[in-house]
mmCIF file of C-alpha atoms and ligand atoms in Angstrom:
data_model
loop_
_atom_site.group_PDB
_atom_site.id
_atom_site.type_symbol
_atom_site.label_atom_id
_atom_site.label_comp_id
_atom_site.label_asym_id
_atom_site.label_seq_id
_atom_site.Cartn_x
_atom_site.Cartn_y
_atom_site.Cartn_z
ATOM 1 C CA MET A 1 67.047 33.540 38.211
ATOM 2 C CA PHE A 2 63.406 34.307 39.140
ATOM 3 C CA GLY A 3 63.335 37.920 37.827
ATOM 4 C CA ALA A 4 60.025 39.748 38.029
ATOM 5 C CA LEU A 5 58.341 36.652 39.511
ATOM 6 C CA SER A 6 60.394 36.949 42.763
ATOM 7 C CA SER A 7 58.045 39.462 44.397
ATOM 8 C CA LYS A 8 54.945 37.434 43.481
ATOM 9 C CA MET A 9 56.658 34.282 44.830
ATOM 10 C CA ARG A 10 57.616 36.171 48.018
ATOM 11 C CA ASP A 11 53.915 37.019 48.572
ATOM 12 C CA ALA A 12 52.979 33.303 48.511
ATOM 13 C CA GLU A 13 51.172 32.242 51.672
ATOM 14 C CA LYS A 14 51.217 28.486 50.970
ATOM 15 C CA ILE A 15 53.790 26.715 48.825
ATOM 16 C CA VAL A 16 53.342 23.189 47.425
ATOM 17 C CA PHE A 17 56.297 21.313 45.920
ATOM 18 C CA VAL A 18 55.576 18.417 43.531
ATOM 19 C CA THR A 19 58.762 16.373 43.221
ATOM 20 C CA GLY A 20 59.938 13.396 41.187
ATOM 21 C CA ALA A 21 63.012 11.234 40.744
ATOM 22 C CA GLY A 22 65.019 14.166 39.335
ATOM 23 C CA ILE A 23 65.344 15.848 42.742
ATOM 24 C CA SER A 24 67.110 12.728 44.060
ATOM 25 C CA GLN A 25 69.356 12.396 41.006
ATOM 26 C CA GLU A 26 71.979 14.654 42.632
ATOM 27 C CA SER A 27 71.928 12.328 45.634
ATOM 28 C CA GLY A 28 73.118 9.548 43.324
ATOM 29 C CA ILE A 29 69.722 7.840 42.949
ATOM 30 C CA SER A 30 68.985 7.018 39.300
ATOM 31 C CA THR A 31 65.807 8.361 37.729
ATOM 32 C CA PHE A 32 63.257 6.176 35.973
ATOM 33 C CA ARG A 33 63.410 7.401 32.444
ATOM 34 C CA GLY A 34 66.856 8.916 32.350
ATOM 35 C CA LYS A 35 69.687 7.139 30.528
ATOM 36 C CA ASP A 36 70.538 5.501 33.884
ATOM 37 C CA GLY A 37 66.894 4.510 34.355
ATOM 38 C CA LEU A 38 67.316 0.942 33.164
ATOM 39 C CA TRP A 39 68.343 -1.692 35.717
ATOM 40 C CA ARG A 40 70.438 -4.583 34.384
ATOM 41 C CA LYS A 41 68.487 -5.656 31.284
ATOM 42 C CA TYR A 42 65.065 -4.800 32.750
ATOM 43 C CA ASP A 43 63.189 -1.517 32.476
ATOM 44 C CA ALA A 44 61.823 -0.132 35.757
ATOM 45 C CA MET A 45 58.456 0.121 34.029
ATOM 46 C CA GLN A 46 58.416 -3.660 33.671
ATOM 47 C CA LEU A 47 59.447 -4.339 37.277
ATOM 48 C CA ALA A 48 57.337 -1.813 39.217
ATOM 49 C CA THR A 49 54.165 -3.755 38.428
ATOM 50 C CA ILE A 50 52.009 -6.153 40.399
ATOM 51 C CA ASP A 51 52.189 -8.744 37.569
ATOM 52 C CA ALA A 52 56.009 -8.755 37.651
ATOM 53 C CA PHE A 53 55.855 -9.219 41.420
ATOM 54 C CA TYR A 54 53.528 -12.218 41.340
ATOM 55 C CA GLU A 55 55.349 -13.701 38.352
ATOM 56 C CA ASN A 56 58.776 -13.424 39.983
ATOM 57 C CA PRO A 57 58.644 -12.028 43.543
ATOM 58 C CA LYS A 58 62.320 -12.895 44.135
ATOM 59 C CA LEU A 59 63.501 -10.816 41.135
ATOM 60 C CA VAL A 60 61.330 -7.821 42.084
ATOM 61 C CA TRP A 61 62.543 -8.091 45.681
ATOM 62 C CA GLU A 62 66.178 -8.205 44.456
ATOM 63 C CA TRP A 63 65.534 -4.986 42.505
ATOM 64 C CA TYR A 64 64.009 -3.257 45.528
ATOM 65 C CA GLU A 65 66.736 -4.490 47.881
ATOM 66 C CA GLU A 66 69.390 -3.126 45.507
ATOM 67 C CA ARG A 67 67.564 0.242 45.320
ATOM 68 C CA ARG A 68 66.952 0.308 49.083
ATOM 69 C CA LYS A 69 70.655 -0.256 49.852
ATOM 70 C CA ASN A 70 71.539 2.590 47.465
ATOM 71 C CA ILE A 71 68.867 4.841 49.008
ATOM 72 C CA MET A 72 69.930 4.086 52.600
ATOM 73 C CA SER A 73 73.510 5.170 51.755
ATOM 74 C CA ALA A 74 72.342 8.264 49.822
ATOM 75 C CA LYS A 75 72.072 11.693 51.468
ATOM 76 C CA PRO A 76 69.583 14.491 50.843
ATOM 77 C CA ASN A 77 71.125 17.092 48.498
ATOM 78 C CA ALA A 78 70.949 20.920 48.427
ATOM 79 C CA GLY A 79 67.580 20.680 46.661
ATOM 80 C CA HIS A 80 65.961 18.643 49.450
ATOM 81 C CA ASP A 81 67.644 20.851 52.077
ATOM 82 C CA ALA A 82 66.361 24.083 50.491
ATOM 83 C CA ILE A 83 62.750 22.790 50.496
ATOM 84 C CA ALA A 84 63.098 21.798 54.163
ATOM 85 C CA LYS A 85 64.429 25.298 54.999
ATOM 86 C CA ILE A 86 61.648 27.090 53.055
ATOM 87 C CA GLU A 87 59.204 25.322 55.407
ATOM 88 C CA LYS A 88 60.611 27.546 58.206
ATOM 89 C CA PHE A 89 59.518 30.712 56.344
ATOM 90 C CA ARG A 90 56.216 29.704 54.678
ATOM 91 C CA PRO A 91 53.535 26.998 55.140
ATOM 92 C CA THR A 92 54.938 24.309 52.822
ATOM 93 C CA ARG A 93 53.755 20.895 51.591
ATOM 94 C CA VAL A 94 55.763 18.329 49.621
ATOM 95 C CA LEU A 95 53.817 16.011 47.295
ATOM 96 C CA THR A 96 56.481 13.543 46.209
ATOM 97 C CA GLN A 97 56.396 10.660 43.713
ATOM 98 C CA ASN A 98 59.651 9.424 45.222
ATOM 99 C CA ILE A 99 59.844 6.479 47.593
ATOM 100 C CA ASP A 100 63.303 7.308 48.992
ATOM 101 C CA GLY A 101 62.319 9.311 52.086
ATOM 102 C CA LEU A 102 64.999 11.952 51.386
ATOM 103 C CA HIS A 103 62.631 14.889 51.916
ATOM 104 C CA GLN A 104 61.893 13.679 55.460
ATOM 105 C CA ARG A 105 65.603 13.053 56.101
ATOM 106 C CA ALA A 106 66.315 16.635 54.984
ATOM 107 C CA GLY A 107 63.815 17.893 57.592
ATOM 108 C CA SER A 108 60.575 18.421 55.631
ATOM 109 C CA THR A 109 57.678 17.575 57.925
ATOM 110 C CA GLN A 110 54.612 17.877 55.640
ATOM 111 C CA VAL A 111 55.352 15.175 53.054
ATOM 112 C CA TYR A 112 52.752 13.210 51.074
ATOM 113 C CA GLU A 113 54.304 10.007 49.656
ATOM 114 C CA LEU A 114 52.076 9.567 46.602
ATOM 115 C CA HIS A 115 53.763 6.316 45.523
ATOM 116 C CA GLY A 116 54.564 4.894 48.959
ATOM 117 C CA SER A 117 57.932 4.246 50.565
ATOM 118 C CA ILE A 118 60.725 1.751 49.879
ATOM 119 C CA ILE A 119 61.557 1.823 53.590
ATOM 120 C CA ARG A 120 58.143 0.349 54.513
ATOM 121 C CA ILE A 121 57.059 -3.234 53.838
ATOM 122 C CA LYS A 122 53.590 -4.746 54.094
ATOM 123 C CA CYS A 123 51.962 -8.152 53.868
ATOM 124 C CA THR A 124 50.259 -9.194 50.610
ATOM 125 C CA VAL A 125 47.394 -10.653 52.657
ATOM 126 C CA CYS A 126 47.053 -9.480 56.273
ATOM 127 C CA ASP A 127 47.337 -5.890 57.547
ATOM 128 C CA PHE A 128 50.941 -6.253 58.768
ATOM 129 C CA LYS A 129 53.018 -3.158 57.937
ATOM 130 C CA GLU A 130 56.480 -2.230 59.207
ATOM 131 C CA THR A 131 59.468 0.009 58.542
ATOM 132 C CA ALA A 132 62.356 -2.073 57.207
ATOM 133 C CA THR A 133 65.772 -0.432 57.149
ATOM 134 C CA SER A 134 67.937 -3.596 57.282
ATOM 135 C CA GLY A 135 68.217 -6.284 54.572
ATOM 136 C CA PHE A 136 66.511 -9.688 54.534
ATOM 137 C CA SER A 137 68.323 -13.018 54.643
ATOM 138 C CA ASP A 138 66.114 -14.691 52.066
ATOM 139 C CA LEU A 139 63.856 -13.175 49.396
ATOM 140 C CA PRO A 140 60.906 -12.878 49.213
ATOM 141 C CA PRO A 141 60.551 -12.386 53.001
ATOM 142 C CA LEU A 142 57.538 -14.022 54.643
ATOM 143 C CA CYS A 143 55.013 -12.483 57.017
ATOM 144 C CA ARG A 144 54.217 -14.080 60.383
ATOM 145 C CA CYS A 145 50.980 -15.200 58.648
ATOM 146 C CA LYS A 146 53.253 -17.155 56.242
ATOM 147 C CA ASN A 147 52.286 -15.053 53.151
ATOM 148 C CA ILE A 148 54.937 -13.081 51.218
ATOM 149 C CA LEU A 149 55.723 -9.498 52.140
ATOM 150 C CA ARG A 150 56.026 -6.698 49.559
ATOM 151 C CA PRO A 151 57.487 -3.187 49.486
ATOM 152 C CA ASP A 152 54.828 -0.644 50.547
ATOM 153 C CA VAL A 153 55.006 1.156 47.203
ATOM 154 C CA VAL A 154 52.342 1.872 44.564
ATOM 155 C CA TRP A 155 52.977 -0.195 41.425
ATOM 156 C CA PHE A 156 51.748 0.670 37.947
ATOM 157 C CA GLY A 157 48.108 -0.335 37.707
ATOM 158 C CA GLU A 158 47.578 0.133 41.462
ATOM 159 C CA ALA A 159 45.577 2.953 43.001
ATOM 160 C CA LEU A 160 47.374 5.578 45.087
ATOM 161 C CA PRO A 161 46.584 5.457 48.835
ATOM 162 C CA GLN A 162 43.139 7.103 48.959
ATOM 163 C CA ASP A 163 43.832 9.416 51.933
ATOM 164 C CA VAL A 164 47.186 10.553 50.519
ATOM 165 C CA TRP A 165 45.745 11.264 47.066
ATOM 166 C CA THR A 166 42.694 13.128 48.411
ATOM 167 C CA GLY A 167 44.968 15.205 50.651
ATOM 168 C CA ALA A 168 47.342 15.937 47.751
ATOM 169 C CA ILE A 169 44.493 17.243 45.569
ATOM 170 C CA GLN A 170 43.316 19.432 48.452
ATOM 171 C CA GLU A 171 46.819 20.872 48.978
ATOM 172 C CA ALA A 172 47.392 21.462 45.244
ATOM 173 C CA SER A 173 44.024 23.181 44.819
ATOM 174 C CA SER A 174 44.562 25.540 47.760
ATOM 175 C CA CYS A 175 48.146 26.747 47.297
ATOM 176 C CA ASP A 176 49.161 30.053 45.718
ATOM 177 C CA LEU A 177 52.572 28.829 44.551
ATOM 178 C CA MET A 178 53.339 25.347 43.150
ATOM 179 C CA VAL A 179 56.948 24.384 42.376
ATOM 180 C CA VAL A 180 57.267 21.276 40.143
ATOM 181 C CA VAL A 181 60.767 19.811 40.515
ATOM 182 C CA GLY A 182 62.497 16.870 38.836
ATOM 183 C CA THR A 183 59.551 15.115 37.289
ATOM 184 C CA SER A 184 58.841 14.226 33.660
ATOM 185 C CA LEU A 185 55.107 14.433 34.526
ATOM 186 C CA ALA A 186 54.805 11.112 32.642
ATOM 187 C CA VAL A 187 52.920 9.268 35.382
ATOM 188 C CA SER A 188 49.266 9.783 36.242
ATOM 189 C CA PRO A 189 47.445 10.720 38.346
ATOM 190 C CA ALA A 190 50.365 12.610 40.007
ATOM 191 C CA ASN A 191 50.868 14.577 36.772
ATOM 192 C CA LEU A 192 47.415 16.160 37.277
ATOM 193 C CA LEU A 193 48.522 18.049 40.418
ATOM 194 C CA PRO A 194 49.841 21.102 38.498
ATOM 195 C CA VAL A 195 46.469 21.281 36.702
ATOM 196 C CA TYR A 196 44.648 21.428 40.066
ATOM 197 C CA ALA A 197 47.018 24.199 41.189
ATOM 198 C CA LYS A 198 46.481 26.194 37.998
ATOM 199 C CA GLN A 199 42.706 25.818 38.383
ATOM 200 C CA GLY A 200 43.109 27.115 41.935
ATOM 201 C CA GLY A 201 44.833 30.243 40.596
ATOM 202 C CA ALA A 202 48.354 29.329 41.794
ATOM 203 C CA LEU A 203 51.594 30.584 40.313
ATOM 204 C CA LEU A 204 53.380 27.633 38.619
ATOM 205 C CA VAL A 205 57.179 27.317 38.600
ATOM 206 C CA GLU A 206 59.032 24.313 37.139
ATOM 207 C CA VAL A 207 62.651 23.265 37.798
ATOM 208 C CA ASN A 208 63.967 20.680 35.314
ATOM 209 C CA PRO A 209 67.050 20.562 33.040
ATOM 210 C CA GLU A 210 64.669 19.281 30.319
ATOM 211 C CA GLU A 211 61.316 20.458 28.941
ATOM 212 C CA THR A 212 58.204 18.603 30.094
ATOM 213 C CA PRO A 213 54.681 18.410 28.605
ATOM 214 C CA MET A 214 53.628 21.192 31.013
ATOM 215 C CA SER A 215 56.615 23.533 30.599
ATOM 216 C CA LYS A 216 54.596 25.876 28.364
ATOM 217 C CA ALA A 217 51.770 26.051 30.940
ATOM 218 C CA MET A 218 54.179 27.187 33.676
ATOM 219 C CA ASP A 219 54.511 30.855 34.692
ATOM 220 C CA LEU A 220 58.256 30.126 34.816
ATOM 221 C CA SER A 221 60.013 26.971 33.592
ATOM 222 C CA LEU A 222 63.688 26.944 34.613
ATOM 223 C CA ARG A 223 66.127 24.742 32.663
ATOM 224 C CA SER A 224 68.120 24.045 35.803
ATOM 225 C CA SER A 225 68.896 21.268 38.273
ATOM 226 C CA ALA A 226 67.181 21.120 41.676
ATOM 227 C CA ALA A 227 70.391 21.493 43.682
ATOM 228 C CA ASN A 228 71.221 24.616 41.707
ATOM 229 C CA ALA A 229 67.840 26.400 41.547
ATOM 230 C CA LEU A 230 66.234 25.604 44.915
ATOM 231 C CA PRO A 231 68.892 27.190 47.185
ATOM 232 C CA GLN A 232 68.477 30.378 45.097
ATOM 233 C CA MET A 233 64.692 30.087 45.500
ATOM 234 C CA LEU A 234 65.178 29.829 49.294
ATOM 235 C CA GLU A 235 66.753 33.327 49.284
ATOM 236 C CA ILE A 236 63.417 34.775 48.103
ATOM 237 C CA PHE A 237 61.720 33.669 51.338
ATOM 238 C CA GLN A 238 64.485 34.258 53.883
HETATM 239 C C1 BV8 B 1 46.806 4.310 38.593
HETATM 240 C C2 BV8 B 1 56.691 3.553 42.782
HETATM 241 C C3 BV8 B 1 44.556 3.598 38.532
HETATM 242 C C4 BV8 B 1 57.361 2.291 42.493
HETATM 243 C C5 BV8 B 1 55.871 4.544 40.695
HETATM 244 C C6 BV8 B 1 48.565 2.464 30.193
HETATM 245 C C7 BV8 B 1 48.702 1.182 30.688
HETATM 246 C C8 BV8 B 1 48.760 0.946 32.081
HETATM 247 C C9 BV8 B 1 48.669 2.016 32.972
HETATM 248 C C10 BV8 B 1 48.539 3.285 32.451
HETATM 249 C C11 BV8 B 1 48.487 3.510 31.072
HETATM 250 N N1 BV8 B 1 48.364 4.849 30.881
HETATM 251 C C12 BV8 B 1 48.350 5.469 32.076
HETATM 252 C C13 BV8 B 1 48.427 4.537 33.040
HETATM 253 C C14 BV8 B 1 48.415 4.815 34.482
HETATM 254 C C15 BV8 B 1 49.830 4.708 35.052
HETATM 255 C C16 BV8 B 1 50.762 5.647 34.299
HETATM 256 O O1 BV8 B 1 50.710 6.837 34.487
HETATM 257 N N2 BV8 B 1 51.599 5.077 33.421
HETATM 258 C C17 BV8 B 1 52.465 5.931 32.626
HETATM 259 C C18 BV8 B 1 53.895 5.432 32.686
HETATM 260 C C19 BV8 B 1 51.919 5.938 31.214
HETATM 261 N N3 BV8 B 1 49.722 5.120 36.416
HETATM 262 C C20 BV8 B 1 49.440 4.193 37.347
HETATM 263 O O2 BV8 B 1 49.362 3.001 37.123
HETATM 264 C C21 BV8 B 1 49.162 4.732 38.732
HETATM 265 N N4 BV8 B 1 47.968 4.141 39.229
HETATM 266 O O3 BV8 B 1 46.664 5.002 37.618
HETATM 267 O O4 BV8 B 1 45.814 3.579 39.174
HETATM 268 C C22 BV8 B 1 43.644 2.879 39.444
HETATM 269 C C23 BV8 B 1 42.605 3.593 40.053
HETATM 270 C C24 BV8 B 1 41.740 2.923 40.880
HETATM 271 C C25 BV8 B 1 41.906 1.544 41.134
HETATM 272 C C26 BV8 B 1 42.972 0.843 40.527
HETATM 273 C C27 BV8 B 1 43.847 1.508 39.669
HETATM 274 C C28 BV8 B 1 50.287 4.356 39.681
HETATM 275 C C29 BV8 B 1 51.547 5.056 39.271
HETATM 276 C C30 BV8 B 1 52.624 4.838 40.341
HETATM 277 C C31 BV8 B 1 53.676 3.917 39.796
HETATM 278 N N5 BV8 B 1 54.789 3.831 40.773
HETATM 279 N N6 BV8 B 1 56.838 4.441 41.628
HETATM 280 C C32 BV8 B 1 58.841 2.469 42.459
HETATM 281 O O5 BV8 B 1 59.351 3.615 42.535
HETATM 282 O O6 BV8 B 1 59.508 1.427 42.376
HETATM 283 S S1 BV8 B 1 56.017 5.661 39.434
HETATM 284 C C33 BV8 B 1 57.642 6.068 39.149
HETATM 285 O O7 BV8 B 1 57.602 7.041 38.117
HETATM 286 C C34 BV8 B 1 58.348 6.740 40.312
HETATM 287 O O8 BV8 B 1 57.519 6.997 41.418
HETATM 288 C C35 BV8 B 1 58.736 8.068 39.691
HETATM 289 O O9 BV8 B 1 58.884 9.051 40.608
HETATM 290 C C36 BV8 B 1 57.551 8.248 38.827
HETATM 291 C C37 BV8 B 1 57.462 9.371 37.891
HETATM 292 O O10 BV8 B 1 58.646 9.515 37.261
HETATM 293 P P1 BV8 B 1 59.478 10.832 37.609
HETATM 294 O O11 BV8 B 1 59.564 10.976 39.087
HETATM 295 O O12 BV8 B 1 58.931 11.971 36.844
HETATM 296 O O13 BV8 B 1 60.879 10.414 37.137
HETATM 297 P P2 BV8 B 1 61.396 10.377 35.627
HETATM 298 O O14 BV8 B 1 62.599 9.517 35.593
HETATM 299 O O15 BV8 B 1 60.251 10.094 34.700
HETATM 300 O O16 BV8 B 1 61.798 11.897 35.338
HETATM 301 C C38 BV8 B 1 62.858 12.488 36.050
HETATM 302 C C39 BV8 B 1 62.824 13.952 35.662
HETATM 303 O O17 BV8 B 1 63.824 14.617 36.422
HETATM 304 C C40 BV8 B 1 63.132 14.199 34.206
HETATM 305 O O18 BV8 B 1 62.198 15.124 33.682
HETATM 306 C C41 BV8 B 1 64.540 14.812 34.231
HETATM 307 O O19 BV8 B 1 64.713 15.786 33.208
HETATM 308 C C42 BV8 B 1 64.557 15.473 35.572
HETATM 309 N N7 BV8 B 1 65.872 15.605 36.183
HETATM 310 C C43 BV8 B 1 66.957 14.816 36.012
HETATM 311 N N8 BV8 B 1 67.971 15.282 36.794
HETATM 312 C C44 BV8 B 1 67.486 16.364 37.475
HETATM 313 C C45 BV8 B 1 66.150 16.571 37.095
HETATM 314 N N9 BV8 B 1 65.400 17.574 37.591
HETATM 315 C C46 BV8 B 1 65.983 18.395 38.493
HETATM 316 N N10 BV8 B 1 67.257 18.263 38.913
HETATM 317 C C47 BV8 B 1 68.031 17.258 38.429
HETATM 318 N N11 BV8 B 1 69.303 17.119 38.852
HETATM 319 ZN ZN1 ZN B 2 50.600 -11.321 56.858
#
């Protein structure tokens, strides 16, 4: 599968994975832009915004509660597991756009959640923040300060958490192998990470059943699913 690149990949001293919704697709979690990406009659792009939240917090909360229930019952798949195992053989970082926490549940310990986490909630006003794994009786839930709570995710139009984004750039710029898995690279600034890696001289490998805008810039772009390609990639490092 990796051909002549295998030996170069084996020599990697620091591996950075950039992952998107596609790596969780085989865990039964729908992607954003795939055919299953629409939710009821709304498009995720319309709901994952701060305007939608303030316009109709109850509807946005319903959407997140439905996704959270689905995520809590989902399991990491062979793709997540392979990345967690590679961490035992090479210094590894995971820069994920996903909010489902499946990389951590698979055992990855160096995970940067670029777009936050659906399992964390925070107050819209005070600095209250908490992990929330059970449902809420009424939506939107209220903080002890009486203001409404929100999912601790990054919506379109919102900045990424400064420390996470700075760290992600640092990791991408200093790796010698970047593996881009399951992302359409449609969303910025996360879609700049492969550019930082290339500028840093890294080898670039992509795993995606479909082409992306950066497929031609990759040293190897595999038309494959994560659960199929990543366990084979693991064998290179074992
Ligand atoms: C920012 C959290 C600035 C929420 C998400 C015009 C107008 C307005 C804004 C913009 C604009 N142009 C650009 C922008 C900026 C905007 C943006 O990029 N918009 C795009 C859509 C044009 N970005 C932002 O707003 C970001 N913030 O720029 O702030 C700023 C700076 C300072 C101060 C203030 C502001 C914030 C972006 C974060 C948005 N939040 N998620 C939630 O999840 O509910 S993004 C959302 O899309 C998810 O995180 C998702 O992960 C992410 C990216 O999508 P992908 O992961 O790539 O998923 P997708 O469905 O697209 O693709 C799946 C891929 O998997 C496909 O390629 C498919 O082929 C593949 N696949 C399928 N099955 C498999 C597979 N691969 C492997 N195996 C399989 N089995
Ligand atoms: Zn509060």
